Structure formats: structure tokens, C-alpha cells
Coordinates of C-alpha atoms and ligand atoms in Angstrom, one line a residue:
M1 CA -1.7 -2.6 -7.5
C2 CA -3.8 -4.5 -10.1
G3 CA -2.5 -6.0 -13.3
I4 CA -3.3 -4.6 -16.8
V5 CA -2.8 -6.3 -20.2
G6 CA -3.9 -5.1 -23.6
Y7 CA -3.3 -6.3 -27.1
V8 CA -4.0 -4.9 -30.6
G9 CA -2.7 -6.5 -33.7
N10 CA -3.1 -9.5 -36.0
K11 CA -2.8 -12.4 -33.6
E12 CA -5.5 -14.0 -31.5
A13 CA -5.7 -11.7 -28.4
L14 CA -7.1 -14.2 -25.8
P15 CA -4.0 -16.4 -25.3
I16 CA -1.8 -13.3 -25.0
L17 CA -4.1 -11.7 -22.5
I18 CA -4.5 -14.8 -20.3
K19 CA -0.8 -15.5 -20.3
G20 CA -0.2 -11.9 -19.4
L21 CA -2.8 -12.0 -16.5
K22 CA -1.1 -15.0 -15.1
R23 CA 2.2 -13.2 -15.0
L24 CA 0.6 -10.3 -13.2
E25 CA -1.4 -12.3 -10.7
Y26 CA 1.2 -11.4 -8.0
R27 CA -0.1 -7.8 -8.2
G28 CA -3.7 -8.7 -7.3
Y29 CA -5.8 -11.8 -7.4
D30 CA -9.3 -11.2 -6.1
S31 CA -11.1 -11.0 -9.4
A32 CA -10.2 -11.0 -13.1
G33 CA -11.8 -9.9 -16.4
I34 CA -11.4 -9.5 -20.1
A35 CA -12.9 -7.5 -22.9
L36 CA -12.7 -8.6 -26.5
I37 CA -14.1 -7.3 -29.8
N38 CA -15.7 -10.1 -31.7
G39 CA -18.9 -9.1 -33.3
G40 CA -19.5 -6.5 -30.6
L41 CA -17.6 -5.5 -27.4
N42 CA -17.9 -8.5 -25.0
V43 CA -16.8 -8.3 -21.4
Y44 CA -16.3 -11.5 -19.3
K45 CA -15.3 -11.2 -15.7
N46 CA -15.4 -13.2 -12.5
K47 CA -14.5 -13.2 -8.8
G48 CA -11.5 -15.3 -8.1
K49 CA -8.3 -16.2 -9.9
V50 CA -7.4 -16.0 -13.5
A51 CA -7.8 -19.8 -13.8
D52 CA -11.5 -19.4 -12.8
L53 CA -11.9 -16.8 -15.6
E54 CA -10.2 -19.1 -18.0
A55 CA -12.7 -21.9 -17.2
I56 CA -15.6 -19.6 -18.0
L57 CA -14.0 -18.5 -21.3
S58 CA -13.5 -22.0 -22.4
E59 CA -17.3 -22.2 -23.2
K60 CA -17.4 -18.9 -25.1
D61 CA -16.5 -17.7 -28.6
T62 CA -13.4 -15.7 -27.7
S63 CA -11.9 -15.1 -31.1
G64 CA -10.6 -11.6 -31.8
D65 CA -7.4 -9.6 -32.3
V66 CA -8.0 -6.7 -29.9
G67 CA -8.6 -7.0 -26.2
I68 CA -7.9 -5.8 -22.7
A69 CA -7.6 -7.8 -19.4
H70 CA -7.3 -7.1 -15.8
T71 CA -6.5 -8.9 -12.5
R72 CA -7.8 -6.9 -9.5
W73 CA -6.7 -6.0 -6.1
A74 CA -9.8 -4.3 -4.7
T75 CA -9.6 -0.7 -3.4
H76 CA -13.2 0.5 -4.0
G77 CA -16.0 -2.0 -3.5
E78 CA -15.9 -5.7 -2.6
P79 CA -14.1 -8.2 -4.8
T80 CA -17.2 -9.3 -6.7
A81 CA -17.9 -10.0 -10.4
I82 CA -19.7 -6.7 -10.7
N83 CA -16.8 -4.7 -9.3
A84 CA -14.3 -6.6 -11.4
H85 CA -12.8 -4.9 -14.4
P86 CA -13.3 -4.2 -17.3
H87 CA -16.2 -1.8 -16.8
Y88 CA -18.5 -0.9 -19.6
S89 CA -19.6 2.6 -20.4
E90 CA -23.3 3.3 -20.2
S91 CA -24.0 2.4 -23.8
K92 CA -21.6 -0.6 -23.5
D93 CA -19.7 0.6 -26.6
I94 CA -16.5 1.3 -24.5
A95 CA -14.8 -0.7 -21.8
I96 CA -12.0 0.3 -19.4
I97 CA -9.5 -1.3 -17.1
H98 CA -7.8 0.8 -14.4
N99 CA -5.1 0.6 -11.7
G100 CA -5.0 3.3 -9.1
I101 CA -7.5 5.4 -7.2
I102 CA -9.6 8.3 -8.6
E103 CA -9.8 10.5 -5.5
N104 CA -12.6 12.8 -6.7
Y105 CA -14.7 10.0 -8.0
S106 CA -17.6 10.7 -5.7
S107 CA -18.1 14.3 -6.9
L108 CA -17.7 13.2 -10.6
K109 CA -20.2 10.4 -9.9
E110 CA -22.7 12.9 -8.3
E111 CA -22.5 15.2 -11.4
L112 CA -23.1 12.2 -13.7
I113 CA -26.0 10.9 -11.6
N114 CA -27.5 14.4 -11.8
R115 CA -27.3 14.1 -15.5
G116 CA -29.3 10.9 -15.4
Y117 CA -26.6 8.2 -15.4
K118 CA -27.1 5.0 -13.4
F119 CA -24.1 3.0 -12.2
N120 CA -23.8 -0.7 -11.8
S121 CA -20.8 -1.0 -9.5
D122 CA -19.2 0.7 -6.5
T123 CA -16.0 1.4 -8.3
D124 CA -14.3 4.7 -9.1
T125 CA -13.3 3.2 -12.5
E126 CA -16.9 2.9 -13.8
V127 CA -17.3 6.7 -13.1
L128 CA -14.3 7.4 -15.4
V129 CA -15.5 5.4 -18.3
Y130 CA -19.0 7.0 -18.0
L131 CA -17.3 10.4 -18.0
I132 CA -15.3 9.6 -21.1
E133 CA -18.4 8.5 -23.0
D134 CA -20.3 11.6 -21.8
I135 CA -17.5 13.8 -23.2
Q136 CA -17.5 11.8 -26.5
K137 CA -21.2 12.4 -26.9
N138 CA -21.3 16.0 -25.9
E139 CA -18.2 17.1 -27.8
G140 CA -18.4 14.8 -30.8
V141 CA -14.8 13.6 -30.4
K142 CA -13.1 10.2 -30.8
L143 CA -12.1 8.0 -27.9
F144 CA -8.5 9.2 -27.7
E145 CA -9.5 12.9 -27.5
A146 CA -12.4 12.2 -25.1
T147 CA -10.0 10.3 -22.8
R148 CA -7.5 13.1 -22.9
I149 CA -10.2 15.7 -22.0
A150 CA -11.7 13.6 -19.2
L151 CA -8.3 13.0 -17.5
N152 CA -8.0 16.8 -17.0
Q153 CA -11.0 16.5 -14.6
V154 CA -9.5 13.6 -12.6
I155 CA -7.7 13.9 -9.3
G156 CA -5.8 10.8 -8.2
A157 CA -3.7 8.0 -9.7
Y158 CA -4.4 5.9 -12.8
A159 CA -3.1 3.6 -15.4
I160 CA -5.9 2.9 -17.8
V161 CA -6.6 1.1 -21.1
L162 CA -9.8 1.6 -23.1
I163 CA -11.4 -0.4 -25.9
S164 CA -14.3 0.6 -28.1
S165 CA -16.6 -1.3 -30.5
K166 CA -16.9 1.9 -32.5
E167 CA -13.1 2.0 -33.1
P168 CA -12.1 -1.6 -33.2
D169 CA -8.6 -1.2 -34.5
L170 CA -7.2 0.6 -31.5
L171 CA -6.7 0.9 -27.8
V172 CA -6.2 4.1 -25.8
A173 CA -3.9 4.0 -22.8
A174 CA -2.9 6.7 -20.2
R175 CA -1.0 6.9 -16.9
K176 CA -0.5 9.1 -13.9
G177 CA 1.1 7.7 -10.7
S178 CA 0.7 4.1 -11.8
P179 CA 3.1 2.5 -14.4
L180 CA 2.1 1.5 -17.9
V181 CA 4.4 -0.1 -20.6
I182 CA 3.7 -0.4 -24.3
G183 CA 5.5 -3.2 -26.2
I184 CA 6.1 -2.5 -29.9
G185 CA 5.8 -5.7 -32.0
N186 CA 5.5 -6.3 -35.7
N187 CA 2.5 -4.1 -36.6
D188 CA 1.1 -5.0 -33.3
Y189 CA 1.2 -3.7 -29.7
Y190 CA 1.2 -5.1 -26.2
I191 CA 0.2 -3.0 -23.2
A192 CA 0.8 -3.9 -19.5
S193 CA 1.3 -2.6 -16.0
D194 CA 4.8 -4.0 -16.1
A195 CA 6.9 -5.6 -18.8
S196 CA 6.4 -9.2 -17.6
P197 CA 3.4 -10.0 -20.0
I198 CA 5.3 -8.3 -22.9
I199 CA 8.8 -9.8 -22.6
D200 CA 7.9 -13.0 -24.6
Y201 CA 6.9 -11.0 -27.7
T202 CA 9.2 -8.0 -27.9
R203 CA 12.0 -6.2 -26.1
N204 CA 11.1 -2.8 -27.6
V205 CA 9.1 -0.9 -25.2
V206 CA 7.8 2.6 -24.4
Y207 CA 7.2 3.5 -20.7
L208 CA 4.4 6.1 -20.7
K209 CA 5.3 9.1 -18.6
E210 CA 3.1 11.0 -16.1
E211 CA -0.1 12.4 -17.6
E212 CA 0.5 10.9 -21.1
V213 CA -2.2 9.4 -23.3
A214 CA -1.3 7.0 -26.0
L215 CA -3.2 6.1 -29.2
V216 CA -2.3 2.5 -30.0
R217 CA -3.4 1.3 -33.4
R218 CA -2.9 -1.8 -35.4
N219 CA -0.4 -1.3 -38.3
R220 CA 0.1 2.3 -37.4
E221 CA 2.7 4.3 -35.5
L222 CA 2.2 4.9 -31.8
Q223 CA 1.0 8.4 -31.0
I224 CA 1.4 10.0 -27.6
K225 CA 0.1 13.3 -26.2
T226 CA 0.0 14.8 -22.7
I227 CA -3.4 15.4 -21.2
K228 CA -2.7 19.1 -21.8
N229 CA -2.6 18.3 -25.6
K230 CA 1.2 18.5 -26.2
V231 CA 2.4 16.0 -28.8
K232 CA 5.3 13.7 -27.5
T233 CA 7.7 11.5 -29.4
P234 CA 7.6 8.0 -28.1
Y235 CA 11.0 7.0 -26.5
I236 CA 11.7 3.4 -27.4
Q237 CA 13.8 1.5 -24.9
K238 CA 15.3 -2.1 -25.1
L239 CA 14.3 -4.4 -22.2
E240 CA 17.4 -6.0 -20.9
I241 CA 16.1 -7.7 -17.7
S242 CA 14.8 -11.1 -16.8
L243 CA 11.2 -12.0 -16.1
S244 CA 11.6 -12.6 -12.3
T245 CA 13.5 -9.2 -12.0
I246 CA 10.5 -7.5 -13.7
E247 CA 8.0 -9.1 -11.3
K248 CA 10.1 -7.9 -8.4
G249 CA 10.3 -4.4 -9.9
G250 CA 14.1 -4.9 -10.4
F251 CA 14.6 -5.7 -6.7
E252 CA 16.2 -8.9 -5.5
H253 CA 13.3 -9.8 -3.2
F254 CA 9.6 -8.8 -2.9
M255 CA 10.4 -7.6 0.7
L256 CA 12.9 -5.0 -0.6
K257 CA 10.5 -4.0 -3.3
E258 CA 7.7 -3.5 -0.7
I259 CA 10.1 -1.5 1.5
Y260 CA 10.7 0.8 -1.4
E261 CA 7.0 1.0 -2.3
Q262 CA 6.2 2.8 1.0
P263 CA 6.2 6.4 -0.3
R264 CA 3.5 5.2 -2.7
S265 CA 1.6 3.0 -0.3
I266 CA 1.5 5.6 2.5
R267 CA 0.2 8.2 0.0
D268 CA -2.4 5.7 -1.2
S269 CA -3.5 5.2 2.4
F270 CA -4.4 8.8 2.8
R271 CA -5.3 9.6 -0.8
G272 CA -8.8 11.0 -1.0
R273 CA -9.0 11.0 2.9
L274 CA -6.8 13.9 3.8
N275 CA -8.0 17.2 2.3
L276 CA -5.5 19.9 3.0
E277 CA -7.5 22.6 1.2
K278 CA -10.6 22.0 3.2
G279 CA -8.6 21.2 6.4
I280 CA -10.4 17.9 7.0
V281 CA -9.8 14.1 7.3
S282 CA -12.8 12.1 6.0
L283 CA -13.0 8.3 6.4
G284 CA -16.1 7.2 4.4
G285 CA -15.8 3.6 5.7
I286 CA -16.5 4.6 9.3
I287 CA -18.6 7.7 8.9
D288 CA -21.7 6.0 10.5
Y289 CA -19.6 5.2 13.6
E290 CA -17.9 8.6 14.0
Q291 CA -20.2 9.8 16.7
K292 CA -19.7 6.6 18.6
L293 CA -16.0 7.0 18.4
I294 CA -16.2 10.6 19.6
N295 CA -18.2 9.5 22.6
A296 CA -16.2 6.4 23.3
K297 CA -15.1 5.8 26.9
R298 CA -12.6 3.2 25.8
I299 CA -11.1 1.6 22.6
L300 CA -9.8 -1.9 22.5
I301 CA -7.3 -2.8 19.7
V302 CA -6.9 -6.5 18.8
A303 CA -4.3 -7.8 16.5
C304 CA -1.3 -10.1 16.1
G305 CA 2.4 -9.6 15.2
T306 CA 3.2 -6.5 13.2
S307 CA -0.4 -5.4 13.2
W308 CA -0.3 -5.5 17.0
H309 CA 2.7 -3.2 16.9
A310 CA 0.8 -0.8 14.7
G311 CA -2.0 -1.0 17.3
L312 CA 0.5 0.1 20.0
V313 CA 1.3 3.2 17.9
G314 CA -2.5 3.7 17.6
E315 CA -2.8 3.6 21.4
Y316 CA -0.4 6.6 21.7
L317 CA -2.2 8.4 18.8
F318 CA -5.7 8.0 20.2
E319 CA -4.7 8.9 23.7
D320 CA -2.6 11.9 22.6
L321 CA -4.9 13.3 20.1
A322 CA -8.5 12.1 20.8
R323 CA -8.0 11.6 24.6
I324 CA -9.7 8.2 24.5
P325 CA -8.2 5.5 26.7
V326 CA -6.9 2.6 24.6
E327 CA -6.0 -1.0 25.5
V328 CA -4.0 -3.0 22.9
E329 CA -4.5 -6.7 23.1
Y330 CA -2.9 -9.7 21.5
A331 CA -5.9 -11.3 19.8
S332 CA -4.8 -14.7 20.9
E333 CA -4.7 -13.8 24.6
F334 CA -7.8 -11.7 24.5
R335 CA -10.0 -14.5 23.5
Y336 CA -8.9 -16.8 26.3
R337 CA -8.9 -14.6 29.3
N338 CA -12.6 -13.7 29.8
P339 CA -12.1 -10.0 29.0
V340 CA -14.6 -7.4 30.3
I341 CA -16.3 -6.1 27.2
T342 CA -19.4 -3.9 27.2
E343 CA -21.8 -2.5 24.6
D344 CA -20.1 0.9 24.9
D345 CA -16.7 -0.5 23.8
I346 CA -15.3 0.1 20.4
V347 CA -13.0 -2.7 19.2
I348 CA -10.5 -1.9 16.4
A349 CA -9.2 -5.1 14.7
I350 CA -6.1 -4.6 12.6
S351 CA -5.0 -7.2 10.1
Q352 CA -3.1 -7.1 6.8
S353 CA -4.5 -10.3 5.4
G354 CA -7.9 -10.0 7.1
E355 CA -7.7 -13.8 7.6
T356 CA -5.8 -14.2 10.9
A357 CA -7.7 -16.8 12.9
D358 CA -6.9 -15.3 16.4
T359 CA -8.0 -11.8 15.3
L360 CA -11.1 -13.2 13.8
A361 CA -11.9 -15.1 17.0
A362 CA -11.3 -12.0 19.1
I363 CA -13.7 -10.1 16.9
N364 CA -16.4 -12.7 17.2
L365 CA -16.0 -12.7 21.0
A366 CA -16.3 -8.9 21.3
K367 CA -19.2 -9.0 18.9
S368 CA -21.1 -11.5 21.0
K369 CA -20.8 -9.1 24.0
G370 CA -22.3 -6.3 21.9
A371 CA -19.2 -4.2 21.2
T372 CA -18.9 -2.2 18.0
I373 CA -16.2 -3.6 15.8
L374 CA -14.2 -1.6 13.3
G375 CA -11.6 -3.1 11.0
I376 CA -8.3 -1.9 9.5
C377 CA -7.5 -4.4 6.8
N378 CA -5.4 -4.5 3.6
V379 CA -7.4 -7.2 1.8
V380 CA -10.8 -5.9 0.7
G381 CA -13.6 -8.4 1.3
S382 CA -11.4 -10.6 3.6
S383 CA -13.0 -12.5 6.5
I384 CA -12.1 -9.8 9.0
A385 CA -13.3 -7.0 6.8
R386 CA -16.6 -8.9 6.5
A387 CA -16.9 -9.7 10.2
T388 CA -16.6 -6.1 11.3
H389 CA -19.4 -3.5 11.5
A390 CA -17.4 -1.0 9.4
G391 CA -13.8 -0.2 8.6
V392 CA -11.1 1.5 6.8
Y393 CA -9.0 -0.2 4.1
T394 CA -5.2 0.5 4.1
H395 CA -4.7 0.4 0.3
A396 CA -1.1 -0.8 0.6
G397 CA -1.6 -3.2 -2.3
P398 CA -0.7 -6.9 -2.1
E399 CA 2.1 -7.7 0.2
I400 CA 4.0 -10.8 -0.9
G401 CA 7.0 -10.9 1.4
V402 CA 6.0 -12.7 4.6
A403 CA 7.6 -10.0 6.7
S404 CA 5.2 -7.2 6.8
T405 CA 6.6 -3.8 5.8
K406 CA 4.4 -1.6 3.7
A407 CA 1.3 -2.9 5.4
F408 CA 2.6 -1.8 8.8
T409 CA 3.2 1.8 7.6
A410 CA -0.2 1.8 5.9
Q411 CA -1.9 0.7 9.2
V412 CA -0.1 3.4 11.1
T413 CA -1.2 5.9 8.5
V414 CA -4.8 4.9 8.8
L415 CA -4.7 5.0 12.6
T416 CA -3.2 8.5 12.4
L417 CA -6.1 9.5 10.1
M418 CA -8.7 8.0 12.5
A419 CA -7.2 9.7 15.6
L420 CA -6.9 13.0 13.7
A421 CA -10.5 12.8 12.4
I422 CA -11.9 12.1 15.9
A423 CA -9.7 14.6 17.6
Q424 CA -10.8 17.4 15.3
K425 CA -14.5 16.6 15.6
K426 CA -14.2 16.2 19.4
G427 CA -12.2 19.4 19.7
S428 CA -9.5 17.6 21.8
I429 CA -6.7 19.3 19.8
S430 CA -6.5 22.8 18.6
Q431 CA -7.3 23.6 15.0
S432 CA -3.8 24.9 14.5
R433 CA -2.2 21.6 15.8
F434 CA -4.6 19.7 13.6
Q435 CA -3.7 21.8 10.6
N436 CA 0.0 21.4 11.3
L437 CA -0.3 17.6 11.6
I438 CA -2.2 17.1 8.4
Y439 CA 0.4 19.0 6.5
E440 CA 3.1 17.0 8.2
L441 CA 1.3 13.8 7.3
D442 CA 1.1 14.9 3.7
A443 CA 4.9 15.4 3.7
V444 CA 5.6 11.9 5.1
P445 CA 5.9 10.1 1.7
E446 CA 8.6 12.5 0.6
K447 CA 10.5 12.0 3.8
V448 CA 10.2 8.3 3.5
E449 CA 11.6 8.6 0.0
Q450 CA 14.5 10.6 1.5
T451 CA 15.0 8.0 4.3
L452 CA 15.1 5.2 1.7
Q453 CA 18.1 6.8 0.0
E454 CA 20.3 6.1 3.0
S455 CA 21.6 2.7 1.9
Q456 CA 25.4 2.4 1.9
Q457 CA 25.6 3.1 5.6
I458 CA 23.0 0.4 6.4
V459 CA 24.7 -2.2 4.2
E460 CA 28.0 -1.5 6.0
I461 CA 26.3 -2.0 9.4
A462 CA 24.7 -5.2 8.2
E463 CA 28.1 -6.4 7.0
K464 CA 29.7 -5.8 10.4
L465 CA 26.8 -7.3 12.4
K466 CA 25.5 -10.1 10.3
D467 CA 27.1 -12.8 12.4
V468 CA 26.1 -11.7 15.9
R469 CA 23.7 -13.9 17.8
N470 CA 21.6 -11.4 19.7
F471 CA 20.3 -7.9 19.2
L472 CA 18.5 -5.5 21.5
Y473 CA 16.2 -2.7 20.2
L474 CA 15.3 0.2 22.5
G475 CA 12.9 3.1 22.2
R476 CA 10.6 5.2 24.3
G477 CA 7.2 6.7 23.7
Y478 CA 6.2 6.5 20.0
N479 CA 9.5 4.8 19.4
F480 CA 8.8 1.9 21.7
P481 CA 6.5 0.0 19.3
I482 CA 9.1 0.7 16.6
A483 CA 11.7 -1.0 18.8
L484 CA 9.4 -4.1 19.0
E485 CA 8.7 -4.0 15.3
G486 CA 12.4 -3.6 14.4
A487 CA 13.3 -6.6 16.6
L488 CA 10.5 -8.7 15.0
K489 CA 11.7 -7.9 11.5
L490 CA 15.2 -9.0 12.3
K491 CA 14.3 -12.3 14.0
E492 CA 11.7 -13.5 11.6
I493 CA 13.9 -13.1 8.5
S494 CA 17.5 -13.5 9.7
Y495 CA 16.8 -16.0 12.6
I496 CA 19.0 -13.8 14.9
H497 CA 17.5 -13.5 18.3
A498 CA 16.3 -10.0 18.9
E499 CA 14.3 -8.3 21.6
G500 CA 12.5 -5.0 21.7
Y501 CA 12.2 -3.1 25.0
P502 CA 11.2 0.2 26.4
A503 CA 14.6 1.9 26.7
A504 CA 14.2 2.7 30.4
E505 CA 13.0 -0.8 31.2
M506 CA 16.4 -2.1 30.2
K507 CA 17.9 -1.5 33.6
H508 CA 15.3 -3.8 35.2
G509 CA 16.8 -6.9 33.6
P510 CA 18.1 -6.9 30.0
I511 CA 21.1 -4.7 31.0
A512 CA 22.6 -7.9 32.3
L513 CA 23.0 -9.1 28.7
I514 CA 25.1 -6.1 27.5
D515 CA 28.7 -6.7 26.7
E516 CA 31.0 -5.8 23.8
L517 CA 29.3 -8.4 21.6
M518 CA 25.8 -7.0 22.0
P519 CA 24.5 -4.6 19.3
V520 CA 21.9 -2.3 20.8
V521 CA 19.7 -0.3 18.4
F522 CA 18.3 2.9 19.9
I523 CA 15.6 4.9 18.2
A524 CA 16.7 8.2 19.6
T525 CA 14.9 10.9 17.7
N526 CA 15.1 14.4 19.1
K527 CA 11.6 14.8 20.7
G528 CA 9.9 14.0 24.0
T529 CA 12.2 11.7 25.9
Y530 CA 15.4 12.5 24.0
E531 CA 17.5 13.4 27.1
K532 CA 16.3 10.3 28.9
V533 CA 17.2 8.1 26.0
I534 CA 20.7 9.6 26.0
S535 CA 21.0 8.5 29.6
N536 CA 20.0 5.0 28.5
I537 CA 22.6 5.1 25.7
M538 CA 25.3 6.0 28.2
E539 CA 24.3 3.1 30.3
V540 CA 24.9 0.8 27.4
K541 CA 28.1 2.5 26.4
A542 CA 29.5 2.1 29.9
R543 CA 29.0 -1.6 29.4
K544 CA 30.7 -1.6 26.0
G545 CA 27.6 -2.4 24.0
Q546 CA 27.8 -1.6 20.3
I547 CA 25.3 1.3 19.8
I548 CA 23.4 1.8 16.5
A549 CA 21.3 4.9 16.7
I550 CA 18.4 6.1 14.6
V551 CA 18.6 9.9 15.0
T552 CA 17.0 13.1 13.6
E553 CA 19.1 14.8 10.9
G554 CA 21.6 17.2 12.4
D555 CA 21.7 15.4 15.8
V556 CA 24.9 16.1 17.7
A557 CA 24.6 14.5 21.2
V558 CA 23.8 10.9 20.2
K559 CA 26.3 11.0 17.4
K560 CA 29.1 11.4 20.0
L561 CA 28.0 8.2 21.8
A562 CA 27.0 5.8 19.0
K563 CA 29.2 3.6 16.9
Y564 CA 26.8 3.6 14.0
I565 CA 24.4 6.4 13.1
I566 CA 21.4 6.4 10.7
E567 CA 19.7 9.8 10.2
I568 CA 16.0 10.3 9.4
P569 CA 14.4 13.6 8.5
E570 CA 12.9 15.9 11.1
C571 CA 9.1 15.5 11.6
D572 CA 6.5 15.7 14.3
E573 CA 6.9 13.2 17.1
L574 CA 3.6 11.5 16.3
L575 CA 4.8 10.7 12.8
V576 CA 8.3 9.5 13.6
P577 CA 7.2 5.8 13.6
L578 CA 6.5 6.1 9.8
L579 CA 10.1 7.2 9.2
A580 CA 12.0 5.4 12.0
I581 CA 10.9 1.9 10.9
I582 CA 12.3 2.3 7.4
P583 CA 16.0 1.9 8.2
L584 CA 15.2 -1.0 10.6
Q585 CA 13.3 -2.8 7.9
K586 CA 16.3 -2.3 5.6
L587 CA 18.8 -3.4 8.2
S588 CA 16.9 -6.6 8.8
Y589 CA 16.6 -7.2 5.1
H590 CA 20.3 -6.7 4.4
I591 CA 21.4 -8.9 7.4
A592 CA 19.1 -11.7 6.3
A593 CA 20.1 -11.5 2.6
M594 CA 23.8 -11.5 3.6
R595 CA 23.2 -14.6 5.8
G596 CA 21.7 -16.3 2.8
C597 CA 18.2 -16.6 4.3
N598 CA 15.0 -17.0 2.3
V599 CA 13.9 -13.4 2.8
D600 CA 10.5 -13.6 1.2
Q601 CA 9.5 -16.9 2.7
P602 CA 11.3 -17.4 6.1
R603 CA 11.3 -20.8 7.6
N604 CA 8.3 -21.9 9.6
L605 CA 6.2 -18.8 8.8
A606 CA 3.2 -18.2 6.6
K607 CA 1.8 -15.0 5.1
S608 CA -1.5 -15.5 6.7
V609 CA -2.0 -17.4 9.8
T610 CA -5.4 -19.0 9.5
V611 CA -4.9 -21.5 12.4
E612 CA -4.9 -20.9 16.1
Ligands
M6R1 O1 -2.4 -10.5 8.4 P1 -2.2 -10.0 9.8 O2 -1.8 -8.6 9.9 O3 -3.4 -10.3 10.7 O4 -1.0 -10.9 10.4 C1 -0.6 -10.8 11.7 C2 0.8 -11.4 11.8 O5 0.8 -12.8 11.5 C3 1.8 -10.7 11.0 O6 1.9 -9.3 11.2 C4 3.2 -11.3 11.2 O7 3.6 -11.0 12.5 C5 4.2 -10.8 10.1 N1 4.9 -11.9 9.6 C6 5.2 -9.9 10.6 O8 6.1 -9.5 9.7

């Protein structure tokens, strides 16, 4: 989720690149950089925003009519100037910008190190540009061909643009799993990760397809090949949409865009960590603490809001799979109640932003008592990521909507990976169960995709219920945290009062609220406590509550009882939260949008809560 811009033509490149980066800053904003050919190939980059980069450039000679630029959202390595893009090749003749994750970068890096190469950064991107230059040297080919050959060795996702001082009239671009658009001007070309930096200059664009490489030359026709060397005819499309629609990927709001990004963000969270062939889960970030986790007598999870709900799912996962007792704490309560913490404890802090003041304070308290602190953060290099002893990043990409959606499913994915890794090493689950679960996890993005297709039904439910004043969400087992998260999503963006409860707990109080005006959302998937949940549904039905049920595809029993049904695909009970939350996010979204609420920036809320 970084931003890419490139230009080759007859105009000054710098203003086009800077304006483009500013348009793309919503995709990532921890560092930015630029490469221009003027005299030689010059790279300028800096930690911070595009404006900081601009300030540095104001003192340099930045003339030139070919260049590339990048605004970064860190995935490998801290957000520092060294890790910022562009990255030079070893000779400094080539520079690259990259979005995505090269999964096999460590094995490629090892091979290159064995051949005598030395690297400057921690990034996967630098490995790729070194590989391309190595191929150029050894095979005597030009940049376009070397890039094509190199990409056959790459596993992972990429959108890349390369520039070379040896071939100063061209750029080379390629994509797989990460978008890239080429704008066709008057003898010049604009390249970007979405059309927002291009729209001011031309409406004629070519969207590169999977595994295509483009040769983009000043005053020449665009050439495209697949990485397997098949020539393709560029398909030129006319851009018909507005700037703000492009930034939101064609969606009405960032929240909806982020809901729809989840197949990608979940996959990015396990990319390079889940190896089906070898039958292993490897989490490089916590490798040094694995033994400690295996021997742990207790895990404490501290977090707030949605991240706390992810922590609750984590509790079920760690207890089920790794047989380690877990306590999930509101960070804000933890710090004020003199908790018992020992040096044997492992504390897992979960935070999307990595800046939540209460979570940070809970970490500092636990640290002062000698506990080991592991982090699960989305923002690389954030305060929480830095305060922990080690951690695993979620790789969900920037989340702009205040209501957390894709960060939640990424957190649950990482917790699943952690619990699986420990369970396998500890031997607390059988190899066949482990094997089965990693295949099931690998299939989740596709099932999320399928779940996302269910829209009309949800819009209709939203239409019917948008004016009610209260909602109840009920679930048991793994679906209890989903009930809490579903309720939080609705209240924070639609301002309808909503409560999440364990389904069986309803009869100890909330049942008094139920009448014909009360919508009750049941997460009633067909595993574990299914029969029990059916009894709870009947209790609500007997009191005329309006039942909305999330069920497994093909369900018969609940369908007979509920007024509204939303189906999700069959999957292992442990992974149901990743699917069941999707329709609840969409239901909240549609209700809020129909009520005319400011979905992306709900009243009184901030994206990162840096005060107590
Ligand atoms: O950045 P964090 O994950 O630490 O934030 C914690 C909560 O503030 C956050 O999850 C909040 O509850 C969201 N608005 C929920 O959508």
C-alpha cells in the first residue's frame, strides 16, 4: 500500500512527481523519495511526509525529464531514510520503487550475499534491484529484459518501476498483485499506482495486467510483454471518474474500500509466513522469543477497542491450540489496577496505529515488572512497535476509515499464525490438525471474497432497520468477540445504540429488552455451540424480537427461525471470525451511510487515541 509515480517525456519531471506523491499520500506516509536523471542517476529520500522531501529538494538541482517517486508504508524494515524508496542497485546505475512484498526475498538475498553483494537496507526491494542488475551483467541484456527474467524468480506481490542512467530515455514497469497504471500523454508517459497522479495530464490509460512488464519510452510506443516473454497489445482505456473516486478505489467511502480490501490484506498478513509446501508457519519477528512462548505459563493480551476484540479471539486460539492460559485486558484498566505481573509473563500488545496511549502505558507497566512484551501492530516503527521487545506486523496497509475493519481481520490472522506456530512446536495439536488448519487459513481470502459478494441482502436489511434505536448482537465461543465487534462497528459509525453479549448470558438480563422493535443479530454458524444458539434464538423469537442470523451456507434450522439470513462459507470453527465479521461490517456501513452519517470520520472519534 505505498504510492508510486513515474514520468518520462519532455516536461520537467519533478513537479509532476511531487504533485503525484501528494495525491498518493493516503496510501502511505512514513517516508518518501525520488530518483531523477540529471547528469547521473540521483536519489533523494527522507523519513516523513512528502512535504519534508520537498523541502530537501528545494536546495538541489532537480532538473530532468525522467524520474520515479515513492511514498512508503513500511512492510520490511523501519521507516527510515535508508529503507525509503527508491533503492539503488549495487553500481548505483539503476534505481527501483516497489509496492508489495517479495516473499522469497531472504533466499534471494542469501544467494546474492554468497556472490559477494552487500546490502544497505533491510528491504525486500533492494534485493530485487540487485538481482536485476546481476542478471543484466551476467546475461548482457538491457533493463527491460533483465527485469522480465528476474521477475520469474520472484514469489510475492509487486508493482515496480525502474530507472537507469545507462538508458536515460525510458522507464520499466511491472506488476503482480499490486496495481499499476500507465497514462499515455503526448509523446510522454505517466506511471502510478492509481490514476490520481495521472488524471490532470491525460485520460488515456493502460492498466498493466498480472505478470506484465512494460517498456515505457519517450516519443515511442508503449511495449508490453508477460514475464514469460509473450508480447501483449496495450489496451488503452478512457478514465471517466473523478479524483476523489479514484482515491477511494471507486468506493463511496474509505471504510467500504477497506472492507473490500480484506481478501488482499488477510493474504498479505500471512504472505511469506505460511508455507504450505513445507508445512510450517514462521514468524521472523518473534523467532527469538518462540521458546519463551512455548514454555509460557500465561499470556496477557492488552489492547483497546477493536484490537481488544481481536485479543479475545486470540485468547480462544491460544487456549485451544497452544494450551496456554490467556487473560485479555483493557489496556486502560490494566494500568490502574495494580495487576500481578511476573518475569515469566508474556504480554501481547495489539494496536493498529501503534500509538494508543493506554496500550503504550500498559506496555510500560508490564515492562517495568520484567515481563516480555510482544507487539502486533499495523504501523511499522510506531511507538508501540518500538516499545515492545519483538513483534509481528499485520501488513494490512494504511487504514483511513476511523472504524477499524481490515486491521481487525489482519490482527486475527496474525494471532492465528502465532497460535499455530507455537502449537506445532509445542506439539499441543496433531500434525494432521495443524496441516488442515494451515490449508484452511490459506483458503480464507477466497472465502472472504465470496462473502463480500453478498450485498443486496445486506442493503435490504439495512434499509429496513436503519431507523431503529437499539440493536443486540449475540454469539458464543469464537463468535462472542464477533458479536462485540459487530456492535462496536454499528454504534461508532451510525450512532445507534448496540450491545454485544455472549448468547447464553442474554437470559441473565438483556432478555428484558426484547420486544418486536428489537433487532437481534445472531452469529449462528454450524459448529460447537450451534444447538445451544438455536435455543437462544428461540428465546428471542418467543418474545417477537427481529432475528438477523449469520449462518453457514446450506443451514436449515436457523433459516426457519430468523427473519433475515446472511450466509457465509463453511470453514473451520477457529477461522469463522474472519468470515463472520464481514457481513457485520457491511451492515453497519450501509446503515450509517443510509442515515447520512460521516462514515469515515464519525463524530467525537479519532483514528488514533493518543490521550488517556
Ligand atoms: O490503533 P489501536 O488499534 O490501538 O486503536 C484502538 C481503538 O482505539 C480502535 O480499535 C477503535 O476502537 C476503533 N475506532 C474501532 O473501530
